[in-house]
XYZ file of C-alpha atoms in Angstrom:
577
model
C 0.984 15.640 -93.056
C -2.517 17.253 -93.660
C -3.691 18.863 -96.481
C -6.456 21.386 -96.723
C -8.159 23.373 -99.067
C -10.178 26.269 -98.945
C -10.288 29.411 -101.634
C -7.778 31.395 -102.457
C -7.456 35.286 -101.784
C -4.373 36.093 -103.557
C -1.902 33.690 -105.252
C 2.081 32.846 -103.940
C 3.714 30.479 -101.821
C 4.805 31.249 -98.368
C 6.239 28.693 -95.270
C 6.263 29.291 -92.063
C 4.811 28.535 -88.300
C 1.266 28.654 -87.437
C 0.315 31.409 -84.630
C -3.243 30.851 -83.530
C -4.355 34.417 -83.011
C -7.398 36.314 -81.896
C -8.472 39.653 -81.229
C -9.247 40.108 -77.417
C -12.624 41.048 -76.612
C -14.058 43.822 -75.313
C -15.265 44.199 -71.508
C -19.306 44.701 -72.307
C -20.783 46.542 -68.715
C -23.755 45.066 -68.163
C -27.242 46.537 -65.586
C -28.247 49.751 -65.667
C -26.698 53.274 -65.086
C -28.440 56.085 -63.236
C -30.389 58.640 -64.653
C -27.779 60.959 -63.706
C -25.385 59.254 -65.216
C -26.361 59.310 -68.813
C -24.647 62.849 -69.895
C -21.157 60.844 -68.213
C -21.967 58.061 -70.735
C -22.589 59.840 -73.661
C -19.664 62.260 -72.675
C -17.842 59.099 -72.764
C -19.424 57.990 -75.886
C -18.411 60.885 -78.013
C -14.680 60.747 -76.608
C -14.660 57.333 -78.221
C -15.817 58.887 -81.569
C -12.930 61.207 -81.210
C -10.271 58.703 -80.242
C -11.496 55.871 -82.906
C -11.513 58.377 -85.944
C -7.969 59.410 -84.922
C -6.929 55.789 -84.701
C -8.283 55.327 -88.726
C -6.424 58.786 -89.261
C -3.121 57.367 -88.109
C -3.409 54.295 -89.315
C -4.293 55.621 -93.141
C -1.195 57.862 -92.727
C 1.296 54.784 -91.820
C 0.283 52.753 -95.175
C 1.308 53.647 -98.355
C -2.228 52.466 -99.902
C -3.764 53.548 -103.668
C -6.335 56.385 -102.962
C -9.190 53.523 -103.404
C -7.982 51.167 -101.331
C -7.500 53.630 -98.440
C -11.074 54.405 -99.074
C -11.835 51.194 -97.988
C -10.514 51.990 -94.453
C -11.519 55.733 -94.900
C -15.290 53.801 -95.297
C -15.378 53.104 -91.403
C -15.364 56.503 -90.881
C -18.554 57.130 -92.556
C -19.938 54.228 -90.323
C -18.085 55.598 -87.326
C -20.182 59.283 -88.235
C -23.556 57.194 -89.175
C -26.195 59.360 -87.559
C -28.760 56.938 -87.651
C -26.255 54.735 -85.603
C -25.566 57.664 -83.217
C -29.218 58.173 -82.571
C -29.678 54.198 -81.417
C -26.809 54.382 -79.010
C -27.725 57.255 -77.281
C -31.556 56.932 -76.838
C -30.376 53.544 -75.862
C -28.369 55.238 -73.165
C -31.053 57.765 -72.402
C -33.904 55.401 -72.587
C -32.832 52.030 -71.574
C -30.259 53.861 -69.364
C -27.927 51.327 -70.661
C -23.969 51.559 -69.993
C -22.831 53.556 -73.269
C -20.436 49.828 -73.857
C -23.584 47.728 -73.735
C -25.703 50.102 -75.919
C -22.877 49.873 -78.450
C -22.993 46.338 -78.599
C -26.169 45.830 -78.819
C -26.783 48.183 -81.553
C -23.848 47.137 -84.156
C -24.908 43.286 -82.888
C -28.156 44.203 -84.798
C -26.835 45.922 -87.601
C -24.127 42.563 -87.945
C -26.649 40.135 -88.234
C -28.822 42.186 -90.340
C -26.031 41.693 -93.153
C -25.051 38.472 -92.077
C -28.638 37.042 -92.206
C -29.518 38.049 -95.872
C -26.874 34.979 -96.530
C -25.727 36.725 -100.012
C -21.887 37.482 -100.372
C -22.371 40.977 -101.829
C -24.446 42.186 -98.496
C -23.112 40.113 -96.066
C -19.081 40.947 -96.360
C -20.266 44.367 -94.987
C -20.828 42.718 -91.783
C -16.686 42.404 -91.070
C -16.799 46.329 -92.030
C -19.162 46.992 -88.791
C -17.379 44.236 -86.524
C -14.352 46.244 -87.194
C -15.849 49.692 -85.847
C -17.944 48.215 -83.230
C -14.431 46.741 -82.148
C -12.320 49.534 -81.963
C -15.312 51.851 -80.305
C -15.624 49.010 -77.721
C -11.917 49.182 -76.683
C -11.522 52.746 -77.031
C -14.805 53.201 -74.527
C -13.027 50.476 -72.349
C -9.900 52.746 -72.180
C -7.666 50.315 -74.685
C -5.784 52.548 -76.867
C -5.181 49.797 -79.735
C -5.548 45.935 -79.442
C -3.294 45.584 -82.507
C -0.701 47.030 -80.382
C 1.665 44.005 -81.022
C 4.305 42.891 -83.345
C 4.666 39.846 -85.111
C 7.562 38.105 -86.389
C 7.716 37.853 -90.122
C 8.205 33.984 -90.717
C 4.485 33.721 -88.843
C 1.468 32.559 -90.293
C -1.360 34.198 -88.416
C -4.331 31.948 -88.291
C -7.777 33.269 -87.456
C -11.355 32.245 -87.505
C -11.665 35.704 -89.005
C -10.562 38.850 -90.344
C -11.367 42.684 -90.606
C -9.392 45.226 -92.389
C -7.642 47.385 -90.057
C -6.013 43.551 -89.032
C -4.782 43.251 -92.390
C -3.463 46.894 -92.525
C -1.543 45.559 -89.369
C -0.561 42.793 -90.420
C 1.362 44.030 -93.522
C 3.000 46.833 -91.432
C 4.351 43.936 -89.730
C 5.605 42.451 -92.609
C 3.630 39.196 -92.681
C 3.738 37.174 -95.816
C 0.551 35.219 -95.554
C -2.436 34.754 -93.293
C -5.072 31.939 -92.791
C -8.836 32.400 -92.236
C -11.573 29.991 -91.029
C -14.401 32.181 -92.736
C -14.395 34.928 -95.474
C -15.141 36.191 -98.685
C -12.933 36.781 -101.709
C -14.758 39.786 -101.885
C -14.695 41.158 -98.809
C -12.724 44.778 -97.836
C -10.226 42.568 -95.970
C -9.745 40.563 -98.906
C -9.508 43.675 -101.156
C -7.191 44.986 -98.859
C -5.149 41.785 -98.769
C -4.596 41.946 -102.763
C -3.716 45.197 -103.005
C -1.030 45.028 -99.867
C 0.645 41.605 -101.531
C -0.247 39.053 -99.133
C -0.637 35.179 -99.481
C -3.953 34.425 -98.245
C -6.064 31.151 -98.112
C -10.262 31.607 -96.404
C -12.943 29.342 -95.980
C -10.553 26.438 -94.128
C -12.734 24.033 -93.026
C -12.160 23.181 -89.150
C -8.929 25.639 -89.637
C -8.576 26.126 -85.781
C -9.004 23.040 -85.196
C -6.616 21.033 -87.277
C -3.648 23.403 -87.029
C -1.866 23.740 -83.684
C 0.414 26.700 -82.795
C 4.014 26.258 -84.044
C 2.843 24.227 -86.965
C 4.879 23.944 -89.921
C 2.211 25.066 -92.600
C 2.848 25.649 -96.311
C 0.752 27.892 -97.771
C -0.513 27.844 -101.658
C -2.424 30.605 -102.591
C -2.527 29.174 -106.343
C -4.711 26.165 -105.545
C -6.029 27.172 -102.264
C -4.393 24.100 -100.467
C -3.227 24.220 -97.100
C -0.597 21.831 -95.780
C -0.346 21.094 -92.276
C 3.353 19.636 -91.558
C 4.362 18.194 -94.243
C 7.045 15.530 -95.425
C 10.516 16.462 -96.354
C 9.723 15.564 -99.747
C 6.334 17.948 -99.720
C 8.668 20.641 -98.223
C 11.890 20.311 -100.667
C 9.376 20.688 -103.416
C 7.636 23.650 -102.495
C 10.973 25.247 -101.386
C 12.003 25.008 -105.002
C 8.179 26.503 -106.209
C 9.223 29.320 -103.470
C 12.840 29.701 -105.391
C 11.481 29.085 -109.032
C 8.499 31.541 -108.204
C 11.008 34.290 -107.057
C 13.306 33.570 -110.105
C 9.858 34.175 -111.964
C 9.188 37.293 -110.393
C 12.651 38.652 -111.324
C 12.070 37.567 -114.639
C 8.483 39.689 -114.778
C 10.488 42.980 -116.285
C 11.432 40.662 -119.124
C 8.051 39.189 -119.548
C 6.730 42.456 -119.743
C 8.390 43.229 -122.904
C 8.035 39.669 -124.572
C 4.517 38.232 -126.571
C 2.166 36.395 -125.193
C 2.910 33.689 -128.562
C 3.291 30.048 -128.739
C 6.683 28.283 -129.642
C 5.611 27.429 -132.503
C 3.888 30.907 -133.271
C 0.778 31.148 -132.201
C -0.598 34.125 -130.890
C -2.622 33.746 -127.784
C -4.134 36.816 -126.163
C -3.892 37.294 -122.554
C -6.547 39.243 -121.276
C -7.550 39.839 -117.537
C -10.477 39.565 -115.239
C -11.007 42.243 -112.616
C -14.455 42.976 -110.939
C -13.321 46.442 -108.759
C -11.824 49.631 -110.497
C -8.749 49.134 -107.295
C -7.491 45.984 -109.880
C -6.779 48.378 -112.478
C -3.856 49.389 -110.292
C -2.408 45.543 -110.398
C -2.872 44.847 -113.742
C -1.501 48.513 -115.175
C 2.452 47.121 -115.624
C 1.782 43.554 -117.276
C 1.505 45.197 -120.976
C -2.206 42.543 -121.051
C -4.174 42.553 -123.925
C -7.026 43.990 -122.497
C -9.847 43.192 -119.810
C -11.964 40.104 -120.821
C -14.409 39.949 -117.944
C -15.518 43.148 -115.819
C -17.518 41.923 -113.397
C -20.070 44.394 -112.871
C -22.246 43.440 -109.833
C -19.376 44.539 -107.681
C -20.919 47.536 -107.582
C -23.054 46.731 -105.599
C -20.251 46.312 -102.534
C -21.142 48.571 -99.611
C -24.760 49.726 -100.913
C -27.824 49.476 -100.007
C -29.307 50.733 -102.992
C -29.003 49.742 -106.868
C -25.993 51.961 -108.982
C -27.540 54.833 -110.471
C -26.800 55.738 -113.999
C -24.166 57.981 -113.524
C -22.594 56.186 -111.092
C -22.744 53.736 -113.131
C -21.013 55.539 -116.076
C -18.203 56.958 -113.691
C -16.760 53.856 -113.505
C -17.071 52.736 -116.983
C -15.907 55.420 -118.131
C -12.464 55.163 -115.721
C -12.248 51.482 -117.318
C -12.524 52.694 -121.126
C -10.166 55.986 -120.572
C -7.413 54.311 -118.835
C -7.656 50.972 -120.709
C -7.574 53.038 -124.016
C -7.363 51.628 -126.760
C -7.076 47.875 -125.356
C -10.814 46.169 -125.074
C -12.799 46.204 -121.701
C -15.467 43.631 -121.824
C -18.276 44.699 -119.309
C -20.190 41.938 -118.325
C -24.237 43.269 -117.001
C -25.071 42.454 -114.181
C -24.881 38.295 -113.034
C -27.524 39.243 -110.469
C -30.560 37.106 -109.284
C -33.351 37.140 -107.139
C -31.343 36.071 -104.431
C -29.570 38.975 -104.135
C -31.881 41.741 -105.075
C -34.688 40.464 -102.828
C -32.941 42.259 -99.688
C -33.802 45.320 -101.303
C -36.921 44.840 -102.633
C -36.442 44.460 -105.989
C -37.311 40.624 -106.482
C -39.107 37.884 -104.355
C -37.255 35.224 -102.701
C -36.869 32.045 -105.172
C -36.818 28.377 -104.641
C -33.801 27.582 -106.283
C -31.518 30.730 -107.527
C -29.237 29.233 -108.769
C -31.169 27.659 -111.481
C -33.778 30.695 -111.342
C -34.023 34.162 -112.657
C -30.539 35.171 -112.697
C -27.950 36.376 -115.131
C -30.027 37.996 -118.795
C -33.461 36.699 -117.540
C -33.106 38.853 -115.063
C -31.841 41.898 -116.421
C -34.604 40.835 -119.117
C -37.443 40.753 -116.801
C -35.997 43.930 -114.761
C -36.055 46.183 -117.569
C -35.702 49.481 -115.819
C -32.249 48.033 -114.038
C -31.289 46.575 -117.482
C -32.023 49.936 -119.018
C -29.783 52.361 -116.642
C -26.904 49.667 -116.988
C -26.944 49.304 -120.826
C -27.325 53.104 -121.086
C -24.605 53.510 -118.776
C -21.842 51.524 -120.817
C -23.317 52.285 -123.990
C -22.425 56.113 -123.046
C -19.202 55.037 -121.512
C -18.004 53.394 -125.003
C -17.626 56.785 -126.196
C -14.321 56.976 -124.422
C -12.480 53.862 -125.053
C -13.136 50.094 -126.687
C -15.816 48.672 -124.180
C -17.581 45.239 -125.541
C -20.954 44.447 -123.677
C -20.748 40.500 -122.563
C -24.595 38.771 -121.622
C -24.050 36.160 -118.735
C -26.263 32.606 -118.264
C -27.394 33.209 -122.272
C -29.323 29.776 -122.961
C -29.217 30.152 -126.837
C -29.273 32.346 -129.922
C -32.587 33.367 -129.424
C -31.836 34.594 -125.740
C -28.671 36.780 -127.052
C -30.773 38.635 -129.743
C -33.538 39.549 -127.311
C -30.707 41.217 -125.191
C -29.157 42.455 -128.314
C -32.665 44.256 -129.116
C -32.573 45.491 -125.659
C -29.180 47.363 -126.552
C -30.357 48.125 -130.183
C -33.441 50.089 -128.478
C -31.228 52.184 -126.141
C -28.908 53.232 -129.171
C -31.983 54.668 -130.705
C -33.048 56.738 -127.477
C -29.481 57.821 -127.183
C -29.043 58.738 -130.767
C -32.270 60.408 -130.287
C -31.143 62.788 -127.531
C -27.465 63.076 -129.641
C -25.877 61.437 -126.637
C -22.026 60.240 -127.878
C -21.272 55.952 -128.070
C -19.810 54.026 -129.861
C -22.379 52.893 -132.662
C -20.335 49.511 -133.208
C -20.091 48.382 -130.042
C -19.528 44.653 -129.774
C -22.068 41.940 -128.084
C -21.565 38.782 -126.859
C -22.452 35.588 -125.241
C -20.930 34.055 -122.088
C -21.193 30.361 -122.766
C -21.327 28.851 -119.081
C -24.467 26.748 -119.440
C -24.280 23.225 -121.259
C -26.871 24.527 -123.928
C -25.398 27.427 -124.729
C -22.060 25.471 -125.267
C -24.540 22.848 -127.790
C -25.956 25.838 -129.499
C -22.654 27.564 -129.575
C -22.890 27.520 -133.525
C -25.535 29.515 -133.903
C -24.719 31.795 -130.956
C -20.603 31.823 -132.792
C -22.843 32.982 -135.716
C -25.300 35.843 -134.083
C -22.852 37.111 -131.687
C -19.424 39.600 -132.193
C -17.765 37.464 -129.285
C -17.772 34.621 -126.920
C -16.552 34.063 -123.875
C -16.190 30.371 -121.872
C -17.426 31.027 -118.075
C -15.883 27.356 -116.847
C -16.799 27.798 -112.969
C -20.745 27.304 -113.783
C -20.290 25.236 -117.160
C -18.543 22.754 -114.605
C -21.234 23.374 -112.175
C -24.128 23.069 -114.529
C -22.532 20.266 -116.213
C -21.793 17.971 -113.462
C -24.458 18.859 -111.122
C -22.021 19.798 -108.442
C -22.177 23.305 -106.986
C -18.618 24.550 -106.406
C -19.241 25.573 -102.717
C -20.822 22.879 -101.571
C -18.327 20.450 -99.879
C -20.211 17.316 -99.897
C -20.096 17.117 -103.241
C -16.780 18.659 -103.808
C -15.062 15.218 -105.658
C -17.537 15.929 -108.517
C -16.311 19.329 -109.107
C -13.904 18.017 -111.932
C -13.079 20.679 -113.885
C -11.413 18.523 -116.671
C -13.897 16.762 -117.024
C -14.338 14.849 -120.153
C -18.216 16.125 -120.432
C -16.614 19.549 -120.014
C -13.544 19.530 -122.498
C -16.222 17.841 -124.960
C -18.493 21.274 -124.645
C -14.934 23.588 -124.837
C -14.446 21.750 -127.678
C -17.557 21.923 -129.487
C -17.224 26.132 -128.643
C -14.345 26.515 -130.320
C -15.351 24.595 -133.330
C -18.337 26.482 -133.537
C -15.993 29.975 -133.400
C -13.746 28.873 -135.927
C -16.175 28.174 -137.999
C -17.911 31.659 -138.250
C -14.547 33.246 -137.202
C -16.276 34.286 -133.825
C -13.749 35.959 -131.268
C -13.538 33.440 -128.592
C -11.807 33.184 -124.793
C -11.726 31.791 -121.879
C -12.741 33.881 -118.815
C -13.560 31.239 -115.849
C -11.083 30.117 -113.305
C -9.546 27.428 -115.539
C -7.462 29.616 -117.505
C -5.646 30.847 -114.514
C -4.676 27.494 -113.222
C -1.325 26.547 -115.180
C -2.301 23.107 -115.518
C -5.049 24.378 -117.734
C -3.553 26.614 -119.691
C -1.824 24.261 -121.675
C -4.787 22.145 -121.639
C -6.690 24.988 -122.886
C -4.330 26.058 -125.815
C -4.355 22.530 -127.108
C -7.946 22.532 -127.118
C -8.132 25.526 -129.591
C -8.415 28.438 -127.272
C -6.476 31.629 -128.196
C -7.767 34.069 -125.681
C -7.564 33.465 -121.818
C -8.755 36.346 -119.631
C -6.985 35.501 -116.027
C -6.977 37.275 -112.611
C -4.038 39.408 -112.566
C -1.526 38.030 -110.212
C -1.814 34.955 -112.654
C -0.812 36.880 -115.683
C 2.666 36.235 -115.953
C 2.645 32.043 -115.399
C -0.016 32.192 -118.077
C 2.236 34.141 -120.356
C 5.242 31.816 -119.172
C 3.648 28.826 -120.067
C 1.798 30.296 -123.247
C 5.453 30.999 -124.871
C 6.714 26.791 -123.801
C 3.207 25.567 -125.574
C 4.347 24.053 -128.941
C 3.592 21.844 -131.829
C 4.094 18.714 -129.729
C 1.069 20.029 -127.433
C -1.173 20.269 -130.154
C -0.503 16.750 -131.037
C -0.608 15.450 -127.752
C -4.010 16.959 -126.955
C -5.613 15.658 -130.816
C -6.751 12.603 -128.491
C -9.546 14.768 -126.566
C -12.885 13.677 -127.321
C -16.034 12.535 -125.619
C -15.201 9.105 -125.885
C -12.392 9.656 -123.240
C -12.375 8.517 -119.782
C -11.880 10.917 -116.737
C -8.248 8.660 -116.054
C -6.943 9.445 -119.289
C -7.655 12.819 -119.044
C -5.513 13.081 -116.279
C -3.009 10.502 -116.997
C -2.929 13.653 -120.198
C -2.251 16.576 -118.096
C -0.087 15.109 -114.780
C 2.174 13.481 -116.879
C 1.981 14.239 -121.063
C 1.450 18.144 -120.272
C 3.408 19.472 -117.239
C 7.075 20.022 -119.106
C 4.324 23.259 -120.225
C 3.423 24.075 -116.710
C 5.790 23.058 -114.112
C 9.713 23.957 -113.586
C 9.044 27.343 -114.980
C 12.307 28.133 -113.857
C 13.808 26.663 -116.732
C-alpha cells in the first residue's frame, strides 16, 4: 500500500482501477512544401478551422453545462478565430513554406510557453486552454475526426500527466467518477470544468505515472487530497464505509438544507462560503449558507491579458450582491503581487514575493488599480450586502490607511451622486502572525475579521505550503497557530468584532470541531464542504468546549493531536450516525 498526496480539485470518495491514459499525438510533417503548394495548405488549414469549431459546437450541445461553464469551452473558439494566430500560421506557410501541421505547431508551441514561462498560476493555466486547440487543429489537419473517440468504463480511474477541458467534458459523458493528474491547477478551466460536472479529482501527484501501474486498485480522497495506491483490506473496508456513510450523507442533504447550522448545546455558528468565480454561485445556490465570507477577487484576472476595467469589474459584483440578496458577500481586493502583475507591466520582478509587495501594500502603492476596484464594489453595494475584506493587513495602522482609501472614493462618488451603500463594512484578513498579535486593536478599528489559516500557517512556521521539501512543517494545528486563533478571537470578543474563519482549515472536518472549541462562530468553507461542516457543527456540544479549555501555548504539538485523533473525532467521523 502507497499513499500519496497531492491537492484536491473537488471533494468525494471514489474506488476503482487505475487506466494509464494519454492523448495520442499528432503526426507533425516536417521539410518544406512547394511554392505551389501553399494555397493546398492553407485550403487545408481553413478546413480544419471549419471542422474543429464544429467539433466544440457538438460537443457544447451533448453537455448539459451552466451558460458560464460552457463558456469556458465556448472560449476555444475565440482562440480557434484569433486573427493574430491566423496571421502567424499562414505567413508561416507562405513564408517559411512550412507544411500548414508544422506551422501550427510551431506557432501555439510559442504561444504555450509564453504562458507557461511567466511561472504564475493565474497566466499560466491558460496554457492547457491553447494545448487543447492546438490539439484538436493538429488531428483535424491530420484527417482524425476526434481522438476522444473512445469509451471508458465507469469503475476507471483515468490517470494522466495532464488534462485539458474538452477531456474532462469527455470524460463525464462517459460517466467517470474521478480522474488523477500529474500536473495542474485548482484553477485551471479543466479544473473549473471538473467542479461544476461533479467529479472526484486529485492534481499535482508527485511521480503519479510512475508509482501507479495500470489495473491498480486506487482509492481516491478528494477531501484530503490523498491518493492510495492498493491498499490493505483494512484501508479498503474503511473507506467503503466513508463511500456508504458519504452517500447516506448526501441523501440526508434535503434535510440539512432545512435544519440550522447550531451547536447541540445551542450555539449558533454561521456557515458561510468561499467562492473565487461567479460559475460557484451555481453550487452553492441550494445549501440555504449564510452568506459568502471570502470572494476571491483576483480570479478575474483568468483568461486576460489585461487588468479588469471598472465596469467589468462592477458586472460581477453586482451579479454577487443581486443574487446573494440580502445574505453578506465579503469581497476580498485584490491578493495580487508583483509577481503576477509584472507580466503585464504593471510591477517589476521582486526578490522574494511572497514576503514582498503583495496583498494591501500593493493595492496601496498601485493606487489607480486600487481605485477602479474599490469604486467598483463600492458602486456594486448599492444592490445587495457586500463587505470589503483587506488581505496581508500587518496592523491597525495598515487597515485605516486602506480604510481612508475607501473613505476618499465615497466622497468622489457622493460627489458625482453615484448610489452605495454609505455603511459598508471593512475588514481585516488576519493571515500574518502580527496581525493575529495586534488583533486587539485591529478587533477594535475594524467592522470584521476574517482568519486566512493557509498563510498564517505559512508565515508562522516558515514553511511554504507548495513546497514539498518542507511539507512535514506545514502543521496546520500547530500549537504556535491555535495560540494566534486564540488570541483573535479573544481580541473579537472583546470589542464584539464579527469574526470567521475563511482559510482551508474550516473545511477540513477535523478542524471544524477544533475550530468551534476554540471560539470561532463563523466558518466560510468551499462549497462542496458545506454540508459536513453543518453536520458536524449540529454534534459539537458542551463536552467539546470542555475538552478543548486545555489549548494554550504551553502545549506540545503531540497533545494537540493526541486532542483531535482521539478526544474530538465522535464530532467528525461516523457522520452516518
Amino acid at each position: 500500500m502507497q499513499e500519496i498526496y497531492g491537492m484536491s480539485i473537488n471533494p468525494g470518495f471514489f474506488i476503482g482501477r487505475a487506466l494509464h491514459f494519454s492523448i495520442p499525438e499528432p503526426a507533425i510533417e516536417t521539410g518544406t512544401i512547394k511554392t505551389e503548394e501553399v494555397p493546398k495548405e492553407i485550403s487545408r488549414l481553413q478546413s480544419s478551422l471549419t471542422t474543429v469549431e464544429e467539433e466544440i459546437g457538438q460537443e457544447l450541445e451533448a453537455i448539459n453545462l451552466p451558460k458560464r461553464d460552457a463558456e469556458i469551452i465556448s472560449a476555444q473558439q475565440e482562440i480557434l478565430h484569433d486573427p493574430e494566430i491566423y496571421k502567424q500560421i499562414e505567413s508561416a506557410i507562405r513564408d517559411k513554406l512550412q507544411f500548414s501541421t508544422q506551422a501550427v505547431s510551431e506557432c501555439f508551441a510559442n504561444i504555450i510557453k509564453h504562458f507557461e514561462t511567466m511561472k504564475i498560476e493565474t497566466f499560466a493555466v491558460r496554457a492547457a486552454d491553447y494545448r487543447d486547440v492546438a490539439m484538436r487543429l493538429l488531428n483535424a489537419l491530420s484527417g482524425v475526426r476526434n481522438t476522444l473517440n473512445f469509451q471508458l468504463k465507469a469503475e476507471q480511474i483515468p490517470v494522466l500527466k495532464e488534462i485539458v477541458p474538452s477531456l474532462v467534458s469527455k470524460l463525464a459523458r462517459d460517466g467517470i467518477k474521478a480522474y488523477l493528474v500529474e500536473k495542474g491547477s485548482y484553477n485551471s478551466h479543466s479544473s473549473i470544468l471538473c467542479r461544476a460536472l461533479g467529479l472526484v479529482a486529485i492534481a499535482n501527484i508527485p511521480n503519479l505515472t510512475g508509482a501507479v501501474k495500470n489495473d491498480d486498485l486506487l482509492i481516491v480522497d478528494g477531501y484530503s487530497g490523498l491518493l492510495i495506491v492498493n491498499p490493505d483490506e483494512i484501508t479498503l473496508n474503511s473507506y467503503r464505509k466513508k463511500m456508504e456513510a458519504e452517500k447516506k450523507h448526501r441523501e440526508a442533504l434535503k434535510h440539512l438544507q432545512t435544519t440550522e447550522s447550531i451547536t447541540a448545546n445551542g450555539i449558533k455558528i454561521k456557515l458561510l462560503t468561499n467562492i473565487g468565480v461567479l460559475e460557484e454561485l451555481e453550487a452553492i445556490k441550494n445549501l440555504a449558507c449564510d452568506g459568502i465570507g471570502l470572494f476571491r477577487t483576483e480570479f478575474l484576472y483568468l483568461g486576460k491579458q489585461n487588468l479588469p476595467e471598472e465596469e467589468e469589474q462592477f458586472a460581477v459584483y453586482k451579479e454577487l450582491a443581486e443574487k446573494m440578496k440580502p445574505l453578506p458577500v465579503t469581497i476580498r481586493t485584490f491578493d495580487l503581487g508583483g509577481d503576477k502583475l509584472s507580466p503585464l507591466g504593471y510591477a517589476s520582478p521582486e526578490e522574494n514575493p511572497y514576503l514582498g509587495n503583495r496583498g494591501i501594500r500593493f493595492s496601496l502603492s498601485q493606487s489607480d488599480i486600487f481605485y477602479t476596484q474599490v469604486r467598483a464594489i463600492l458602486r456594486a453595494s448599492a444592490f445587495g450586502k457586500i463587505q470589503i475584506m483587506f488581505p496581508m493587513i500587518i496592523d491597525a495602522k495598515d487597515f485605516l490607511e486602506a480604510k481612508r482609501f475607501v473613505q476618499n472614493c465615497q466622497r468622489e462618488l457622493s460627489q458625482h451622486s453615484i448610489s452605495f451603500d454609505p455603511d459598508i463594512a471593512l475588514g481585516a484578513m488576519i493571515e500574518i502572525p502580527s496581525a493575529a498579535l495586534c488583533s486587539e486593536e485591529l478587533a477594535k478599528e475594524c467592522d470584521f475579521l476574517s482568519i486566512g489559516t493557509n498563510d498564517l500557517v505559512q508565515y508562522t512556521l516558515a514553511a511554504d505550503r507548495n513546497n514539498e521539501m518542507v511539507a512535514k512543517y506545514y502543521v496546520q494545528h500547530h500549537p504556535a497557530v491555535l495560540c494566534l486563533i486564540k488570541q483573535t478571537v479573544n481580541s473579537a470578543a472583546k470589542y464584539q468584532t464579527p469574526l470567521s474563519v475563511c482559510g482551508e482549515m474550516a473545511s477540513y472536518p477535523k478542524y471544524i470541531p477544533l475550530l468551534i472549541g476554540l471560539g470561532i462562530k463563523e466558518l466560510s468553507v468551499n462549497p462542496g464542504s458545506y454540508y459536513e461542516a453543518k453536520a458536524i457543527v449540529q454534534k459539537c456540544d458542551a463536552e467539546l468546549f470542555k475538552a478543548t479549555e486545555i489549548i494554550n501555548c504551553s502545549l506540545s504539538l503531540s497533545e494537540v493531536e493526541h486532542l483531535i485523533n482521539n478526544i474530538l473525532t465522535p464530532y467528525y467521523q461516523d457522520r452516518e450516525e
